PDB file of C-alpha atoms in Angstrom:
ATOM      1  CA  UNK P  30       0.000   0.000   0.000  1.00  0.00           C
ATOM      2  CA  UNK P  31       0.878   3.416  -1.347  1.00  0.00           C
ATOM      3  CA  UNK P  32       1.371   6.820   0.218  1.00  0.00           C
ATOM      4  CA  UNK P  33      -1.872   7.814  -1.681  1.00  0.00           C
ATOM      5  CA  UNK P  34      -3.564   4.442  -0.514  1.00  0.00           C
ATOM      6  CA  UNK P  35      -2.726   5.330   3.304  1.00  0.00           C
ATOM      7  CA  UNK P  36      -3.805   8.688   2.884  1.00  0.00           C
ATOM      8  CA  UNK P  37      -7.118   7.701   1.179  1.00  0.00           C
ATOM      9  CA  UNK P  38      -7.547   5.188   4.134  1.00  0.00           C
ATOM     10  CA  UNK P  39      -6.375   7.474   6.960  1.00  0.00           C
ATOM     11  CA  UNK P  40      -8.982  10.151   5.832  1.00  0.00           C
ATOM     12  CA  UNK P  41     -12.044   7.737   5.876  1.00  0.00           C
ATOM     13  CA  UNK P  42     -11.736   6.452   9.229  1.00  0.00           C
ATOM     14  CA  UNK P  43     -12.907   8.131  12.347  1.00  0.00           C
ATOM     15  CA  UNK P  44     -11.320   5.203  14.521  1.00  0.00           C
ATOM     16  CA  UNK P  45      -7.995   3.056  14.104  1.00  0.00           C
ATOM     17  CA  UNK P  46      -8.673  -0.324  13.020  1.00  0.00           C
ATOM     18  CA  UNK P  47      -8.190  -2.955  15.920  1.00  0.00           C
ATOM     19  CA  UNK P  48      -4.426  -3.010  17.039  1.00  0.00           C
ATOM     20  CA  UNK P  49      -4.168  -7.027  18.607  1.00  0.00           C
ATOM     21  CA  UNK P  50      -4.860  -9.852  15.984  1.00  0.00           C
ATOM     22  CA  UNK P  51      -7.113 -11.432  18.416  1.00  0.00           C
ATOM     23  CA  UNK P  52      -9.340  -7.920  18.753  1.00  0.00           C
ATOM     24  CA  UNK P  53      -9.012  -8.575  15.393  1.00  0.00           C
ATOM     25  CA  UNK P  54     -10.127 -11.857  14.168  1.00  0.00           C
ATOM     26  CA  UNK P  55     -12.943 -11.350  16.741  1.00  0.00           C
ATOM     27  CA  UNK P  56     -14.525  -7.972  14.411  1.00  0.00           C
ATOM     28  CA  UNK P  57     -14.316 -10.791  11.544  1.00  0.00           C
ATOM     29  CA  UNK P  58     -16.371 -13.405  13.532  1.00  0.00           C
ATOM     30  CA  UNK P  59     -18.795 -11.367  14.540  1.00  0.00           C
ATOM     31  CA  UNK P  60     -19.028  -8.781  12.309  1.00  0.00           C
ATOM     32  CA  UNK P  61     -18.151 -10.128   9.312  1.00  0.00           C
ATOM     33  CA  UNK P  62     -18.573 -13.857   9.161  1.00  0.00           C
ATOM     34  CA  UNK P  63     -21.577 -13.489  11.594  1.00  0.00           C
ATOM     35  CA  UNK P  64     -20.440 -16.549  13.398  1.00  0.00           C
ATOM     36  CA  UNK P  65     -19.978 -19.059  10.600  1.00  0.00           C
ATOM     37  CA  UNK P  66     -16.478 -20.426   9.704  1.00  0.00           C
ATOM     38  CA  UNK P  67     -16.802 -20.515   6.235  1.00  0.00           C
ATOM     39  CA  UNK P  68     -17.553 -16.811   5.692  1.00  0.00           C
ATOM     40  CA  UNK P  69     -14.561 -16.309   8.510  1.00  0.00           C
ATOM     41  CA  UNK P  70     -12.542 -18.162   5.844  1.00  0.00           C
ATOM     42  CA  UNK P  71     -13.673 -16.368   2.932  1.00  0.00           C
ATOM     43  CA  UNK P  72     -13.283 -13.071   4.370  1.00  0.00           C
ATOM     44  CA  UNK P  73      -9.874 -13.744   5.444  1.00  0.00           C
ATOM     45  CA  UNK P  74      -8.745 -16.266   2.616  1.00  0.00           C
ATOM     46  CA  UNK P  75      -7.855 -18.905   4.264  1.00  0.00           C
ATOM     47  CA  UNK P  76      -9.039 -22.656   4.563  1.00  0.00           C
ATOM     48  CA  UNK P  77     -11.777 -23.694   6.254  1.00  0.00           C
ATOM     49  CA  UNK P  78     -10.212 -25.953   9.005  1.00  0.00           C
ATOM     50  CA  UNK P  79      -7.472 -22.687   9.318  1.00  0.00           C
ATOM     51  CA  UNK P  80     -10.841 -20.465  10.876  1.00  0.00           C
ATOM     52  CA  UNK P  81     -11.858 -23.205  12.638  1.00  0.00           C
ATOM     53  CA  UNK P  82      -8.895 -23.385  14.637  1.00  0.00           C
ATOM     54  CA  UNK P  83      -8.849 -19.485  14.997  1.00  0.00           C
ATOM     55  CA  UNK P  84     -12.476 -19.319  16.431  1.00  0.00           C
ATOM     56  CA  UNK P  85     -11.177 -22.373  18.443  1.00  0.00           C
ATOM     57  CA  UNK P  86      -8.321 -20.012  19.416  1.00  0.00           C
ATOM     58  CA  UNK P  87     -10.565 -16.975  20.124  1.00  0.00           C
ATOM     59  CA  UNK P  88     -13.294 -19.277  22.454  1.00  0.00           C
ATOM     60  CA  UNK P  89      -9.915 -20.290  24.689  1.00  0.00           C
ATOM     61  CA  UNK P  90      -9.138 -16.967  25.108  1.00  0.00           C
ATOM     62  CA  UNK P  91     -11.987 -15.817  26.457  1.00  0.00           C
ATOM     63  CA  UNK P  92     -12.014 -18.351  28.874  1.00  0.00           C
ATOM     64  CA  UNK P  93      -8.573 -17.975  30.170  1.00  0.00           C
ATOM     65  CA  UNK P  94      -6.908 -20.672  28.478  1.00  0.00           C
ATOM     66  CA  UNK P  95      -4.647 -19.048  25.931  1.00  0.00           C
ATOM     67  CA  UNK P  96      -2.503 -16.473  26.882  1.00  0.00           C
ATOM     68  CA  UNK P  97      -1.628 -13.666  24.165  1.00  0.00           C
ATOM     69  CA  UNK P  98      -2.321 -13.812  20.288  1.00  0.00           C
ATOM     70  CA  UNK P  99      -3.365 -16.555  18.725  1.00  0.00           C
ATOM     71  CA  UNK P 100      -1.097 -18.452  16.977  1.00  0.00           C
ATOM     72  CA  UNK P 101      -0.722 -17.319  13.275  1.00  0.00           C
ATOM     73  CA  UNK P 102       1.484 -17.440  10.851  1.00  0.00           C
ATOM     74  CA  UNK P 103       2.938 -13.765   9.762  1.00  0.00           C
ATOM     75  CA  UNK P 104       0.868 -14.338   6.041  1.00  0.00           C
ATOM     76  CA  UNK P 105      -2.314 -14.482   7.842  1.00  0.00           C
ATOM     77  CA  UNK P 106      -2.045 -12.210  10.268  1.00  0.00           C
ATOM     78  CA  UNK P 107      -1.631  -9.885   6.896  1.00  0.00           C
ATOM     79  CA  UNK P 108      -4.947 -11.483   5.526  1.00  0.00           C
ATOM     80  CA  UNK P 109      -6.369 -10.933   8.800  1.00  0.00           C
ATOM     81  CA  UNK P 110      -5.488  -6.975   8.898  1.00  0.00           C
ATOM     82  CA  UNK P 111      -6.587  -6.619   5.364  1.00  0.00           C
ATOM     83  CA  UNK P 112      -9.821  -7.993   6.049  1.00  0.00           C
ATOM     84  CA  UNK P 113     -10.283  -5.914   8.875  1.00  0.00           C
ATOM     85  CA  UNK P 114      -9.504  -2.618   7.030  1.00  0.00           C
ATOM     86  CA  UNK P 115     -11.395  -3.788   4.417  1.00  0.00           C
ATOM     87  CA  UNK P 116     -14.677  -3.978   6.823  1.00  0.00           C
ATOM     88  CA  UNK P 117     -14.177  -1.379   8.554  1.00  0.00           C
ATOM     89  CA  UNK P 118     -16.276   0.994   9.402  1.00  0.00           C
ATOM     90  CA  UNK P 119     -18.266   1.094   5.911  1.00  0.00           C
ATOM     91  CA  UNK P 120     -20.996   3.496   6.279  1.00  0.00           C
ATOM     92  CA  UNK P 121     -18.095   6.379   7.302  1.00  0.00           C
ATOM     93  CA  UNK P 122     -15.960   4.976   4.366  1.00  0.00           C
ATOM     94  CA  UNK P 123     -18.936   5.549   1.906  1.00  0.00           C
ATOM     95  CA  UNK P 124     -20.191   9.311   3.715  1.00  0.00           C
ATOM     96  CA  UNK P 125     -16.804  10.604   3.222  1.00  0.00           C
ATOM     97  CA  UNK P 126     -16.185   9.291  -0.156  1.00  0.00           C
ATOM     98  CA  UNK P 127     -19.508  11.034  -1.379  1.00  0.00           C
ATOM     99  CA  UNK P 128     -18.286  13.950   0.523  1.00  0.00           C
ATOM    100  CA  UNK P 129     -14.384  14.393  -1.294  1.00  0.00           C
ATOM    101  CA  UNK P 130     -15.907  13.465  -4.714  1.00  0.00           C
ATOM    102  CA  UNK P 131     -18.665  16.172  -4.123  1.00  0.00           C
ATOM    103  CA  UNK P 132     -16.734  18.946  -2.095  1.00  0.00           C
ATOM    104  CA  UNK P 133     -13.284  18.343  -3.001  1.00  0.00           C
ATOM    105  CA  UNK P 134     -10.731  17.352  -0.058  1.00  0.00           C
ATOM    106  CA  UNK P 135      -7.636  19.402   1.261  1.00  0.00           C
ATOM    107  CA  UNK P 136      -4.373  18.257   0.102  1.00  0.00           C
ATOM    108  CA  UNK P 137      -1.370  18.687   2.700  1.00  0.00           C
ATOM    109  CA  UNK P 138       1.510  17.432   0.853  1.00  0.00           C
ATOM    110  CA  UNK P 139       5.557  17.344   0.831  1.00  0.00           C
ATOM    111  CA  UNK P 140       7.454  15.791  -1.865  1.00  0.00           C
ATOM    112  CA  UNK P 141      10.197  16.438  -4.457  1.00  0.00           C
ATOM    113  CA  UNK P 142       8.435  17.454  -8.228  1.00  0.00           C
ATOM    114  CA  UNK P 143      10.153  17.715 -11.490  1.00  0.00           C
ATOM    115  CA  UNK P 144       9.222  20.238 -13.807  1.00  0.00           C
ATOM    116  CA  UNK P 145       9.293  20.768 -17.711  1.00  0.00           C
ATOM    117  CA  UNK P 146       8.549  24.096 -19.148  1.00  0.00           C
ATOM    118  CA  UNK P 147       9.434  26.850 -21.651  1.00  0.00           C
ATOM    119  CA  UNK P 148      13.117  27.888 -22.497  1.00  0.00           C
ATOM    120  CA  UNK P 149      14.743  30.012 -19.989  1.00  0.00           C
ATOM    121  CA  UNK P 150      13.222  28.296 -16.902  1.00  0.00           C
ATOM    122  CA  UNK P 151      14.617  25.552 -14.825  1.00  0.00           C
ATOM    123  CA  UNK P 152      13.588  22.139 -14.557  1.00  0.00           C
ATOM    124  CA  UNK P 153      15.340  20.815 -12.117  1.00  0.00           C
ATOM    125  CA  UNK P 154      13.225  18.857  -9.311  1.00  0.00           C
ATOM    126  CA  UNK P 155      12.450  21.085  -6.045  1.00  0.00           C
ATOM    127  CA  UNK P 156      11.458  19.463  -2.755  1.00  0.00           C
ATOM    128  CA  UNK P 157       7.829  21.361  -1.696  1.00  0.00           C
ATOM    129  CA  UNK P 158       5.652  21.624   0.910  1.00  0.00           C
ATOM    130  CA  UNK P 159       2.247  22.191  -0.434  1.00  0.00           C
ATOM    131  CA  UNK P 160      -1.216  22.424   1.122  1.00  0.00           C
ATOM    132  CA  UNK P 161      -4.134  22.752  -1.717  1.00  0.00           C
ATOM    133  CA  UNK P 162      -7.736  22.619  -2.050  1.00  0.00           C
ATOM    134  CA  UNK P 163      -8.080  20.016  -4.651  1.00  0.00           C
ATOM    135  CA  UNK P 164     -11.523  19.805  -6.633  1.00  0.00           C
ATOM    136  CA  UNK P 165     -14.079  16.579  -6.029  1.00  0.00           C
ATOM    137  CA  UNK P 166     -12.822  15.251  -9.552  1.00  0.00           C
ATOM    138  CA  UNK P 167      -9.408  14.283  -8.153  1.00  0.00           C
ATOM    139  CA  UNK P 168     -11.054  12.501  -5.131  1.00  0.00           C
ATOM    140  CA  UNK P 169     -13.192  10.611  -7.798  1.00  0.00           C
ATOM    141  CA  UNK P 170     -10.451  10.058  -9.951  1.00  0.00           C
ATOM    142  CA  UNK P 171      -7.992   8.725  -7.274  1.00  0.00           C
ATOM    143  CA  UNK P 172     -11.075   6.535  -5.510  1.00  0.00           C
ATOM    144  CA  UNK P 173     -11.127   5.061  -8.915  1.00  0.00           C
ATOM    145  CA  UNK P 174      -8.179   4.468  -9.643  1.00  0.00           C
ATOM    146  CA  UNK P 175      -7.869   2.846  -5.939  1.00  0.00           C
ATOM    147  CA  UNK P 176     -10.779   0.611  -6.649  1.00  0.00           C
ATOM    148  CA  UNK P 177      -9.047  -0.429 -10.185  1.00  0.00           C
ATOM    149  CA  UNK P 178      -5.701  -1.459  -8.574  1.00  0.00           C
ATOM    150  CA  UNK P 179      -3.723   1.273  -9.840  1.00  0.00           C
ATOM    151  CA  UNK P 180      -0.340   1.228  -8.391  1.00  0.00           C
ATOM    152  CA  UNK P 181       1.169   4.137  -6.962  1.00  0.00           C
ATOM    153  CA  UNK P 182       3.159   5.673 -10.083  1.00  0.00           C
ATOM    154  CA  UNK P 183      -0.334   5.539 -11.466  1.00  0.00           C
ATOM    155  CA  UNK P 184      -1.768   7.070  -8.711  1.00  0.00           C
ATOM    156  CA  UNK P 185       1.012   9.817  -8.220  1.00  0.00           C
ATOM    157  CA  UNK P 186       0.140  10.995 -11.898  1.00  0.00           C
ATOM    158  CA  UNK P 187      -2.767  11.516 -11.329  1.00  0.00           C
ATOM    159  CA  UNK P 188      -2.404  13.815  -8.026  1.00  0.00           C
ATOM    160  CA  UNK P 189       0.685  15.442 -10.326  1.00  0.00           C
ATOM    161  CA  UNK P 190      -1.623  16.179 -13.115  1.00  0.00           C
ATOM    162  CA  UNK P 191      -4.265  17.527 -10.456  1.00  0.00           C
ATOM    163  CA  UNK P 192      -1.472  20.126  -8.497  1.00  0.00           C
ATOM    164  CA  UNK P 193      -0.008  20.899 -12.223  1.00  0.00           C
ATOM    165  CA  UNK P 194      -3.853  22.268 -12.727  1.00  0.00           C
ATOM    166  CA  UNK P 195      -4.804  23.712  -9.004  1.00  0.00           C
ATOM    167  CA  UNK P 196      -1.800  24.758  -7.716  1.00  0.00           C
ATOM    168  CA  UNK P 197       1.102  25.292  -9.827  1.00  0.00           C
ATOM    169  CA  UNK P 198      -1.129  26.410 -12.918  1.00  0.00           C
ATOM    170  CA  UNK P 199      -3.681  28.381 -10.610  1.00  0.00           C
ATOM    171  CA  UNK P 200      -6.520  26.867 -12.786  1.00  0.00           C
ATOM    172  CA  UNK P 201      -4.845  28.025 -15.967  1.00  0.00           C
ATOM    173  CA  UNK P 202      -4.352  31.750 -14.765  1.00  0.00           C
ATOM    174  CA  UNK P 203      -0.334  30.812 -15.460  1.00  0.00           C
ATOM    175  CA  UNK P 204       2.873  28.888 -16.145  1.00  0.00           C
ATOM    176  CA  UNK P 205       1.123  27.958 -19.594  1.00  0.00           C
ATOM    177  CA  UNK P 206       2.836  24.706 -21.340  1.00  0.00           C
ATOM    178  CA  UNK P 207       4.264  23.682 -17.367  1.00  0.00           C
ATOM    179  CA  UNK P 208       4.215  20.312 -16.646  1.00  0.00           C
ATOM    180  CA  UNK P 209       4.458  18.302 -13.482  1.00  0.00           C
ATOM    181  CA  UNK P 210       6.349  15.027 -12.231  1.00  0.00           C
ATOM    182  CA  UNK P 211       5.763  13.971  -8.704  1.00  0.00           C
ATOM    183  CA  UNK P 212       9.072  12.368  -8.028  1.00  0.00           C
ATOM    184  CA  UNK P 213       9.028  11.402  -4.270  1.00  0.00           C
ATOM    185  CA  UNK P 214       6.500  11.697  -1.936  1.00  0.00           C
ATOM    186  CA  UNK P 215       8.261  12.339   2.450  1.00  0.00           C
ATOM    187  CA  UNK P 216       4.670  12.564   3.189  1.00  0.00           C
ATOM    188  CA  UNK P 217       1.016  13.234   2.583  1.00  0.00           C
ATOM    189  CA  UNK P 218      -2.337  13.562   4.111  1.00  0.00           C
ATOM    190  CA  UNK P 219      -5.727  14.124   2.958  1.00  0.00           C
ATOM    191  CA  UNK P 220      -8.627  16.185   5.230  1.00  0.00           C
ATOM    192  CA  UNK P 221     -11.657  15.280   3.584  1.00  0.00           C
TER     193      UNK P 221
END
């Protein structure tokens, strides 16, 4: 996951996403898989008999047998945490995304862009600290290209080509024939 992605995912939550894999696992059985081990597995994609154990796992806990996390191997305690944030809180996830597409979002942003314009100006890349009101087409755009599995080089043209038009451009009140490379993001945050 991307700068961008975090950024996009940061924004849409009002709380953190469960910190301990068992906190964890237990959102998916009950508010996920709706206590049945198949949709546990599905969710999490992982074999049956593997959820099984977990709720197995989860049940000891609560009881005072097990002690600590349950045991998981690092590759599905990664399944597990993308589940989560996957489920997560989805009626803020879909308010907010309504909201940036509709009203735009606020862009706070530091990273090193290249430039390419007419003769007699420089080009040479120039870290930047920028914070910009960016219009709801950019949310839409980057929310779609998020949902298309656009990787981040994808997803950093897109923001370049929005600052090239809101910020550095002014909405084409200057720097005619300017264009933009985002070359390295030290880090971003969206306020939708």
């Amino acid at each position: 996951m991307g700068e961008i992605d975090e950024g996009l995912e940061r924004a849409e939550r009002t709380r953190p996403i469960p910190v301990h894999l068992n906190t964890r696992v237990r959102f998916l059985w009950e508010k996920v898989a709706k206590a049945d081990t198949a949709r546990l597995a599905r969710a999490a994609g992982v074999s049956v008999r593997t959820a099984q154990r977990w709720v197995h796992a989860l049940k000891a806990a609560a009881e005072g047998e097990l002690k600590g996390d349950i045991p998981m191997a690092k590759a599905n305690a990664a399944k597990v945490e993308q589940a989560v944030r996957a489920a997560w809180q989805p009626r803020v996830k879909k308010r907010v995304r309504r909201d940036a597409e509709q009203r735009g979002f606020m862009l706070h942003i530091q990273a090193t862009f290249g430039y390419s314009a007419a003769g007699g100006t420089t080009d040479d890349p120039r870290p930047r600290m920028i914070t910009q009101k960016m219009p709801g087409s950019v949310a839409s755009a980057l929310y779609e290209a998020r949902d298309a599995g656009a990787t981040q080089a994808q997803q950093e043209r897109i923001l370049a080509e929005a600052l090239r038009e809101e910020y550095f451009k002014d909405g084409g009140r200057r720097a005619q024939g300017l264009d933009v490379e985002l070359n390295d993001i030290a880090w971003m945050d969206l306020e939708l």
